[in-house]
Amino acid sequence: MPLAQPAASVRLDRLELRVLRIPLIAPFTTSFGTMTDREVIVVRARTDAGDGWGEIVTQSAPVYSSEYTQGAWDVATRWLGPALLHRGELAPEQVAPTLDPFVGHRMAKAGLELAVLDAALRSEGRSFASYLGATAATIPSGVSVGIQSDPAALVETVRGYLDEGYVRIKIKIKPGRDIAETDAVRSAFPEIPLQVDANSAYTLADADTLAQLDRFGLLLIEQPLQEDDIVDHAALAQQLKTPICLDESITSVKAARDALALGATTVINVKAGRVGGYLEALRIADLCESAGIPVWCGGMLETGIGRAANAALAAHPAFTLPGDVSASARFYTEDIVTEPAVLEDGHVRVPTGPGLGVEVDLDALERFTVARETLRR
Ligand code: OSB
Ligand code: MG
């Protein structure tokens, strides 16, 4: 269902942007590289009705998508932030239309929209979950497991997460680190809900290799080919039994509609950052719900701000598969919110307080800040 009730208008007075660098508990390796810390932009919207928080989920390098932190910083401080401040009074639903003249830069737009949403909803005493039409009190939690040194190490890492209670495992794969890895995990844990994520590392010429994954009873394979390989994904789908789930390629509700129409994907990973905001993410979820397409909430190693927002989104009834909304402790020893998401019986609780329902720990925020800028009206 689309939004039941729009949020209040607020007068945007200032936008405070910070780059944070937060150490990861352990290196996180995907087909596109290894991260040892999370470089992320946190946005604080200062309004006449109070503050709101958002997060721009870019990584330091443009390797998952074309966006990256310094680029997002530049576009947010030079173009997007000033355009919002110029409007003065605005409702959160007007953020995306205001930023629409600027092409792309969806993660930057999403983080700004979230800060305005949080400010408006906090002022109304309304939770982000109820605003989105989310109903579940808790959400089943999946975990994304990076590429490890070898299949045996991967099995032990997965075992640790299963012991913690995660209800679904996703393992990252890349060429040469795929079949043996998946075989090892599946042999050790024959019954677990298991999926793989290639982050665009293959081409259609690898179809025979990817078809070897069919015997492992996977829930899905995420983004085997490149972002713009829609027709090739459709061709690959004809050669695989494992359902294809697009991540990188789904940049908007239009992209989702096209990919579904072409048979390029039969499951969709929704990430608010990738699609330009939580409202666009909700439109994609609505589309999938009407089309009977399974949807789940992806992650971008969010801090407690984006993690709270993701939990609310994933609690919407359109979300039928466990998402990558894990406990904060999966990535961080210290988060920037006072009550980071924890795992309880394989689930994460959906915040119920006003706005995102989490409080930012200003001391922690300060300690992780490596750059800052304030934009004024
Ligand atoms: O492809 O889903 C992905 C992290 C960074 C960039 C892309 C992806 C990921 C993850 C981690 O898989 C998801 C998470 O737990 O936040
Ligand atoms: Mg992915």
Short mmCIF file of C-alpha atoms and ligand atoms in Angstrom, two decimals:
data_model
loop_
_atom_site.label_atom_id
_atom_site.label_comp_id
_atom_site.label_asym_id
_atom_site.label_seq_id
_atom_site.Cartn_x
_atom_site.Cartn_y
_atom_site.Cartn_z
CA MET A 1 0.00 0.00 0.00
CA PRO A 2 1.27 3.50 -0.78
CA LEU A 3 1.67 5.97 2.07
CA ALA A 4 -1.46 6.32 4.15
CA GLN A 5 -0.65 9.83 5.32
CA PRO A 6 2.03 12.28 4.21
CA ALA A 7 4.38 13.79 6.78
CA ALA A 8 4.35 17.34 8.11
CA SER A 9 6.18 20.17 6.37
CA VAL A 10 9.25 21.56 8.08
CA ARG A 11 11.37 24.66 7.51
CA LEU A 12 14.85 23.50 6.69
CA ASP A 13 17.35 25.91 8.27
CA ARG A 14 20.66 24.06 8.07
CA LEU A 15 22.15 20.85 6.81
CA GLU A 16 25.14 19.51 8.71
CA LEU A 17 27.11 16.90 6.82
CA ARG A 18 29.92 14.80 8.21
CA VAL A 19 32.14 12.11 6.82
CA LEU A 20 32.65 9.39 9.41
CA ARG A 21 35.22 6.63 9.38
CA ILE A 22 34.19 3.73 11.58
CA PRO A 23 36.39 0.65 11.98
CA LEU A 24 34.87 -2.70 11.00
CA ILE A 25 35.09 -5.65 13.40
CA ALA A 26 36.72 -7.67 10.61
CA PRO A 27 37.60 -6.97 6.98
CA PHE A 28 34.63 -7.44 4.62
CA THR A 29 35.60 -8.90 1.24
CA THR A 30 33.40 -8.99 -1.84
CA SER A 31 34.10 -9.50 -5.54
CA PHE A 32 34.83 -5.75 -5.72
CA GLY A 33 37.36 -5.52 -2.89
CA THR A 34 38.04 -5.53 0.83
CA MET A 35 36.78 -2.93 3.30
CA THR A 36 38.41 -2.49 6.70
CA ASP A 37 36.48 0.56 7.79
CA ARG A 38 33.22 2.19 6.86
CA GLU A 39 33.50 5.63 5.39
CA VAL A 40 30.00 7.07 5.36
CA ILE A 41 28.26 10.46 5.34
CA VAL A 42 25.87 11.37 8.15
CA VAL A 43 23.38 14.17 7.57
CA ARG A 44 21.71 16.21 10.30
CA ALA A 45 18.77 18.31 9.11
CA ARG A 46 18.16 21.30 11.37
CA THR A 47 14.57 22.46 11.07
CA ASP A 48 12.13 24.74 12.90
CA ALA A 49 10.46 21.54 14.17
CA GLY A 50 13.65 19.91 15.42
CA ASP A 51 16.47 17.77 14.06
CA GLY A 52 16.46 14.75 11.78
CA TRP A 53 19.17 12.27 10.83
CA GLY A 54 20.06 10.56 7.60
CA GLU A 55 22.92 8.54 6.16
CA ILE A 56 24.48 8.58 2.69
CA VAL A 57 25.57 4.98 2.16
CA THR A 58 28.31 5.47 -0.41
CA GLN A 59 31.57 3.61 -0.03
CA SER A 60 34.90 5.38 -0.38
CA ALA A 61 35.48 4.00 -3.89
CA PRO A 62 33.03 3.71 -6.82
CA VAL A 63 33.18 -0.09 -6.97
CA TYR A 64 29.67 -1.22 -6.01
CA SER A 65 28.05 1.58 -8.02
CA SER A 66 29.31 4.77 -9.64
CA GLU A 67 28.68 6.72 -6.42
CA TYR A 68 31.44 7.21 -3.86
CA THR A 69 31.84 9.27 -0.73
CA GLN A 70 33.80 12.25 -2.05
CA GLY A 71 31.51 12.44 -5.08
CA ALA A 72 28.41 12.31 -2.87
CA TRP A 73 29.95 14.95 -0.61
CA ASP A 74 30.56 17.21 -3.57
CA VAL A 75 27.11 16.85 -5.11
CA ALA A 76 25.36 17.09 -1.74
CA THR A 77 27.21 20.24 -0.64
CA ARG A 78 27.33 21.94 -4.05
CA TRP A 79 23.93 21.08 -5.57
CA LEU A 80 21.48 18.95 -3.60
CA GLY A 81 21.75 20.55 -0.17
CA PRO A 82 21.51 24.13 -1.53
CA ALA A 83 18.44 23.19 -3.64
CA LEU A 84 16.65 21.89 -0.54
CA LEU A 85 17.67 24.85 1.61
CA HIS A 86 16.49 27.22 -1.11
CA ARG A 87 12.95 25.84 -0.77
CA GLY A 88 12.81 26.66 2.92
CA GLU A 89 9.52 25.06 3.93
CA LEU A 90 9.05 21.58 2.54
CA ALA A 91 7.42 18.23 3.22
CA PRO A 92 9.62 15.12 3.08
CA GLU A 93 7.66 13.91 0.05
CA GLN A 94 8.87 17.03 -1.81
CA VAL A 95 12.56 16.25 -1.34
CA ALA A 96 12.80 13.82 -4.27
CA PRO A 97 10.84 16.06 -6.71
CA THR A 98 13.07 19.00 -5.67
CA LEU A 99 16.21 16.99 -6.39
CA ASP A 100 14.89 15.37 -9.56
CA PRO A 101 16.52 17.91 -11.95
CA PHE A 102 19.90 16.57 -10.80
CA VAL A 103 20.64 13.33 -12.62
CA GLY A 104 21.70 10.27 -10.66
CA HIS A 105 23.44 10.54 -7.26
CA ARG A 106 20.73 8.46 -5.69
CA MET A 107 22.57 7.59 -2.49
CA ALA A 108 23.21 11.25 -1.81
CA LYS A 109 19.54 12.07 -2.45
CA ALA A 110 18.39 9.20 -0.23
CA GLY A 111 20.45 10.35 2.75
CA LEU A 112 19.13 13.91 2.51
CA GLU A 113 15.53 12.72 2.15
CA LEU A 114 15.91 10.48 5.19
CA ALA A 115 17.13 13.37 7.37
CA VAL A 116 14.09 15.47 6.41
CA LEU A 117 11.75 12.51 6.93
CA ASP A 118 13.19 11.88 10.37
CA ALA A 119 12.84 15.53 11.38
CA ALA A 120 9.22 15.73 10.20
CA LEU A 121 8.15 12.42 11.75
CA ARG A 122 9.90 13.16 15.05
CA SER A 123 8.04 16.45 15.25
CA GLU A 124 4.75 14.59 14.75
CA GLY A 125 5.66 11.86 17.24
CA ARG A 126 5.15 9.29 14.48
CA SER A 127 7.43 6.34 13.84
CA PHE A 128 9.06 5.81 10.46
CA ALA A 129 7.64 2.26 10.43
CA SER A 130 4.05 3.43 10.86
CA TYR A 131 4.60 6.13 8.22
CA LEU A 132 5.75 3.46 5.74
CA GLY A 133 2.80 1.21 6.55
CA ALA A 134 5.06 -1.35 8.19
CA THR A 135 3.32 -3.68 10.59
CA ALA A 136 5.77 -6.27 11.94
CA ALA A 137 7.26 -5.65 15.40
CA THR A 138 10.42 -7.58 14.54
CA ILE A 139 12.03 -8.70 11.30
CA PRO A 140 13.87 -11.94 10.51
CA SER A 141 17.56 -11.20 10.19
CA GLY A 142 19.90 -12.48 7.50
CA VAL A 143 23.65 -11.97 7.36
CA SER A 144 25.95 -11.23 4.45
CA VAL A 145 29.22 -13.14 4.78
CA GLY A 146 32.31 -11.89 2.97
CA ILE A 147 34.77 -14.02 1.01
CA GLN A 148 37.07 -15.85 3.46
CA SER A 149 40.57 -17.28 3.07
CA ASP A 150 39.27 -20.72 2.03
CA PRO A 151 36.09 -22.84 2.10
CA ALA A 152 36.88 -24.32 5.54
CA ALA A 153 37.26 -20.84 7.06
CA LEU A 154 34.00 -19.83 5.40
CA VAL A 155 32.18 -22.79 6.97
CA GLU A 156 33.47 -21.78 10.42
CA THR A 157 32.45 -18.16 9.91
CA VAL A 158 28.98 -19.24 8.79
CA ARG A 159 28.73 -21.58 11.79
CA GLY A 160 29.39 -18.63 14.09
CA TYR A 161 26.54 -16.62 12.56
CA LEU A 162 24.18 -19.60 12.71
CA ASP A 163 25.07 -20.05 16.38
CA GLU A 164 24.18 -16.39 16.93
CA GLY A 165 20.77 -17.12 15.44
CA TYR A 166 20.81 -15.57 11.97
CA VAL A 167 17.96 -17.12 9.99
CA ARG A 168 19.45 -16.83 6.51
CA ILE A 169 23.01 -16.86 5.23
CA LYS A 170 24.28 -15.04 2.16
CA ILE A 171 27.79 -15.72 0.96
CA LYS A 172 29.73 -13.50 -1.37
CA ILE A 173 31.18 -15.23 -4.43
CA LYS A 174 33.44 -14.31 -7.35
CA PRO A 175 34.96 -16.26 -10.23
CA GLY A 176 37.13 -19.06 -8.83
CA ARG A 177 35.67 -18.60 -5.34
CA ASP A 178 32.19 -19.88 -5.99
CA ILE A 179 31.36 -23.56 -6.47
CA ALA A 180 33.74 -25.01 -3.86
CA GLU A 181 32.67 -22.34 -1.33
CA THR A 182 28.96 -22.92 -1.86
CA ASP A 183 29.45 -26.69 -1.83
CA ALA A 184 31.33 -26.51 1.48
CA VAL A 185 28.65 -24.40 3.17
CA ARG A 186 25.78 -26.45 1.77
CA SER A 187 27.43 -29.75 2.79
CA ALA A 188 28.05 -28.50 6.33
CA PHE A 189 24.52 -27.06 6.67
CA PRO A 190 22.16 -29.00 4.39
CA GLU A 191 18.96 -27.30 5.54
CA ILE A 192 19.74 -23.60 6.03
CA PRO A 193 18.22 -20.86 3.85
CA LEU A 194 21.26 -19.97 1.73
CA GLN A 195 21.91 -17.53 -1.09
CA VAL A 196 24.93 -16.16 -2.93
CA ASP A 197 25.89 -12.65 -4.09
CA ALA A 198 28.27 -12.14 -7.03
CA ASN A 199 28.21 -8.31 -7.10
CA SER A 200 28.39 -8.20 -10.91
CA ALA A 201 31.55 -10.33 -11.18
CA TYR A 202 30.49 -12.62 -14.05
CA THR A 203 29.49 -12.41 -17.72
CA LEU A 204 26.99 -14.45 -19.69
CA ALA A 205 29.94 -16.57 -20.87
CA ASP A 206 30.09 -17.93 -17.29
CA ALA A 207 26.58 -19.41 -17.51
CA ASP A 208 27.84 -23.01 -17.33
CA THR A 209 29.79 -22.29 -14.12
CA LEU A 210 26.81 -20.51 -12.57
CA ALA A 211 24.53 -23.42 -13.52
CA GLN A 212 26.67 -25.63 -11.24
CA LEU A 213 25.15 -23.68 -8.34
CA ASP A 214 21.74 -25.14 -9.21
CA ARG A 215 22.43 -28.31 -7.22
CA PHE A 216 22.75 -26.44 -3.91
CA GLY A 217 19.10 -25.47 -3.53
CA LEU A 218 19.86 -21.77 -3.15
CA LEU A 219 17.12 -19.23 -2.47
CA LEU A 220 18.63 -17.04 -5.17
CA ILE A 221 21.77 -15.72 -6.82
CA GLU A 222 22.20 -11.98 -6.43
CA GLN A 223 23.45 -9.81 -9.29
CA PRO A 224 25.64 -12.23 -11.25
CA LEU A 225 26.22 -9.82 -14.18
CA GLN A 226 26.84 -6.10 -14.53
CA GLU A 227 24.46 -3.29 -13.64
CA ASP A 228 23.37 -2.63 -17.24
CA ASP A 229 23.23 -6.32 -18.29
CA ILE A 230 19.43 -6.55 -18.17
CA VAL A 231 19.00 -8.55 -21.37
CA ASP A 232 21.93 -10.81 -20.46
CA HIS A 233 20.37 -11.46 -17.04
CA ALA A 234 17.17 -12.49 -18.83
CA ALA A 235 19.19 -14.86 -21.03
CA LEU A 236 21.03 -16.23 -18.00
CA ALA A 237 17.74 -16.81 -16.19
CA GLN A 238 16.79 -19.20 -19.01
CA GLN A 239 19.90 -21.27 -18.28
CA LEU A 240 19.64 -21.42 -14.47
CA LYS A 241 17.23 -23.09 -12.06
CA THR A 242 18.43 -20.81 -9.24
CA PRO A 243 16.28 -17.64 -9.20
CA ILE A 244 18.10 -14.44 -10.16
CA CYS A 245 17.72 -11.49 -7.78
CA LEU A 246 18.95 -8.14 -9.06
CA ASP A 247 20.58 -5.67 -6.67
CA GLU A 248 22.88 -3.19 -8.50
CA SER A 249 20.59 -3.07 -11.58
CA ILE A 250 17.49 -1.97 -9.67
CA THR A 251 18.12 1.76 -9.47
CA SER A 252 14.50 2.94 -9.60
CA VAL A 253 10.92 1.72 -9.81
CA LYS A 254 11.23 2.09 -13.59
CA ALA A 255 14.31 -0.11 -13.66
CA ALA A 256 12.45 -2.65 -11.53
CA ARG A 257 9.47 -2.65 -13.87
CA ASP A 258 11.71 -3.12 -16.92
CA ALA A 259 13.76 -5.92 -15.35
CA LEU A 260 10.59 -7.76 -14.33
CA ALA A 261 9.00 -7.26 -17.77
CA LEU A 262 12.09 -8.68 -19.48
CA GLY A 263 12.35 -11.69 -17.15
CA ALA A 264 15.78 -10.54 -15.92
CA THR A 265 14.89 -11.04 -12.26
CA THR A 266 12.28 -12.98 -10.27
CA VAL A 267 13.22 -11.67 -6.81
CA ILE A 268 14.19 -8.11 -5.89
CA ASN A 269 16.64 -6.72 -3.35
CA VAL A 270 15.50 -3.24 -2.30
CA LYS A 271 18.06 -0.76 -0.96
CA ALA A 272 16.88 2.77 -0.29
CA GLY A 273 20.30 4.28 -1.01
CA ARG A 274 20.62 2.63 -4.39
CA VAL A 275 17.17 3.80 -5.54
CA GLY A 276 17.28 7.39 -4.28
CA GLY A 277 15.34 7.07 -1.05
CA TYR A 278 12.95 5.16 1.17
CA LEU A 279 9.91 6.48 -0.71
CA GLU A 280 11.18 5.11 -4.03
CA ALA A 281 12.10 1.88 -2.22
CA LEU A 282 8.51 1.63 -0.99
CA ARG A 283 7.22 2.13 -4.55
CA ILE A 284 9.40 -0.77 -5.69
CA ALA A 285 8.13 -2.93 -2.85
CA ASP A 286 4.54 -2.03 -3.79
CA LEU A 287 5.20 -2.94 -7.41
CA CYS A 288 6.61 -6.31 -6.40
CA GLU A 289 3.78 -6.97 -3.96
CA SER A 290 1.19 -6.40 -6.70
CA ALA A 291 3.18 -8.55 -9.11
CA GLY A 292 3.68 -11.38 -6.60
CA ILE A 293 7.46 -10.92 -6.68
CA PRO A 294 9.39 -11.74 -3.47
CA VAL A 295 11.23 -8.73 -2.03
CA TRP A 296 13.84 -8.31 0.68
CA CYS A 297 15.71 -5.40 2.20
CA GLY A 298 19.38 -5.17 1.29
CA GLY A 299 22.05 -3.42 3.31
CA MET A 300 25.07 -1.15 2.82
CA LEU A 301 26.76 -1.68 6.21
CA GLU A 302 24.56 1.06 7.63
CA THR A 303 25.27 2.77 10.92
CA GLY A 304 22.52 2.73 13.53
CA ILE A 305 20.73 5.49 11.61
CA GLY A 306 20.26 3.66 8.31
CA ARG A 307 19.92 0.32 10.11
CA ALA A 308 16.87 1.63 12.01
CA ALA A 309 15.39 2.89 8.75
CA ASN A 310 16.04 -0.47 7.06
CA ALA A 311 14.37 -2.35 9.91
CA ALA A 312 11.27 -0.19 9.46
CA LEU A 313 11.21 -0.75 5.70
CA ALA A 314 11.74 -4.50 6.06
CA ALA A 315 8.76 -4.62 8.43
CA HIS A 316 6.45 -3.63 5.55
CA PRO A 317 4.25 -6.57 4.48
CA ALA A 318 5.66 -6.55 0.91
CA PHE A 319 8.97 -7.85 2.33
CA THR A 320 8.61 -11.62 2.18
CA LEU A 321 12.22 -12.81 2.51
CA PRO A 322 14.74 -12.18 5.32
CA GLY A 323 16.92 -9.18 4.49
CA ASP A 324 20.50 -8.11 5.16
CA VAL A 325 19.42 -6.23 8.27
CA SER A 326 21.74 -7.78 10.80
CA ALA A 327 22.73 -6.66 14.28
CA SER A 328 25.03 -3.66 14.47
CA ALA A 329 27.62 -5.92 16.12
CA ARG A 330 27.94 -7.90 12.88
CA PHE A 331 30.03 -4.99 11.56
CA TYR A 332 30.82 -2.61 14.42
CA THR A 333 32.25 -2.72 17.92
CA GLU A 334 30.82 0.73 18.45
CA ASP A 335 27.88 2.33 16.67
CA ILE A 336 26.77 5.97 16.59
CA VAL A 337 23.35 5.38 18.16
CA THR A 338 22.66 4.79 21.83
CA GLU A 339 20.72 1.55 21.25
CA PRO A 340 22.24 -0.30 18.31
CA ALA A 341 20.23 -3.10 16.67
CA VAL A 342 20.71 -6.45 18.42
CA LEU A 343 19.78 -9.97 17.41
CA GLU A 344 17.03 -11.59 19.48
CA ASP A 345 15.99 -15.08 18.46
CA GLY A 346 17.17 -14.41 14.90
CA HIS A 347 15.22 -11.16 14.67
CA VAL A 348 15.85 -7.43 14.88
CA ARG A 349 13.31 -5.22 16.62
CA VAL A 350 11.65 -2.47 14.61
CA PRO A 351 12.01 0.87 16.44
CA THR A 352 8.69 2.35 17.57
CA GLY A 353 9.76 5.78 18.83
CA PRO A 354 9.22 9.00 16.87
CA GLY A 355 11.02 9.22 13.52
CA LEU A 356 13.75 6.62 13.18
CA GLY A 357 13.29 5.80 16.87
CA VAL A 358 17.00 5.87 17.67
CA GLU A 359 19.08 8.53 19.39
CA VAL A 360 22.43 9.53 17.96
CA ASP A 361 25.34 9.26 20.40
CA LEU A 362 26.93 12.66 19.81
CA ASP A 363 30.21 11.68 21.49
CA ALA A 364 30.63 8.64 19.27
CA LEU A 365 29.60 10.70 16.24
CA GLU A 366 32.26 13.26 17.09
CA ARG A 367 34.97 10.64 17.55
CA PHE A 368 34.33 9.06 14.14
CA THR A 369 34.04 12.37 12.26
CA VAL A 370 36.85 13.06 9.77
CA ALA A 371 35.28 15.97 7.86
CA ARG A 372 32.33 18.30 8.32
CA GLU A 373 30.46 21.08 6.61
CA THR A 374 27.35 23.11 7.47
CA LEU A 375 25.09 24.42 4.72
CA ARG A 376 22.82 27.33 5.53
CA ARG A 377 19.72 28.77 3.97
O1 OSB B 1 25.75 -6.34 -2.58
O2 OSB B 1 24.45 -6.45 -0.93
C1 OSB B 1 25.50 -6.07 -1.42
C2 OSB B 1 27.65 -4.39 1.24
C3 OSB B 1 28.15 -3.33 0.52
C4 OSB B 1 27.82 -3.18 -0.81
C5 OSB B 1 26.99 -4.11 -1.41
C6 OSB B 1 26.46 -5.17 -0.70
C7 OSB B 1 26.83 -5.33 0.65
C8 OSB B 1 26.41 -6.45 1.47
C9 OSB B 1 26.33 -6.22 2.96
O3 OSB B 1 26.19 -7.55 1.04
C10 OSB B 1 24.94 -6.00 3.38
C11 OSB B 1 24.83 -5.55 4.81
O4 OSB B 1 24.78 -6.42 5.68
O5 OSB B 1 24.75 -4.34 5.08
MG MG B 2 24.17 -7.45 -3.40
#
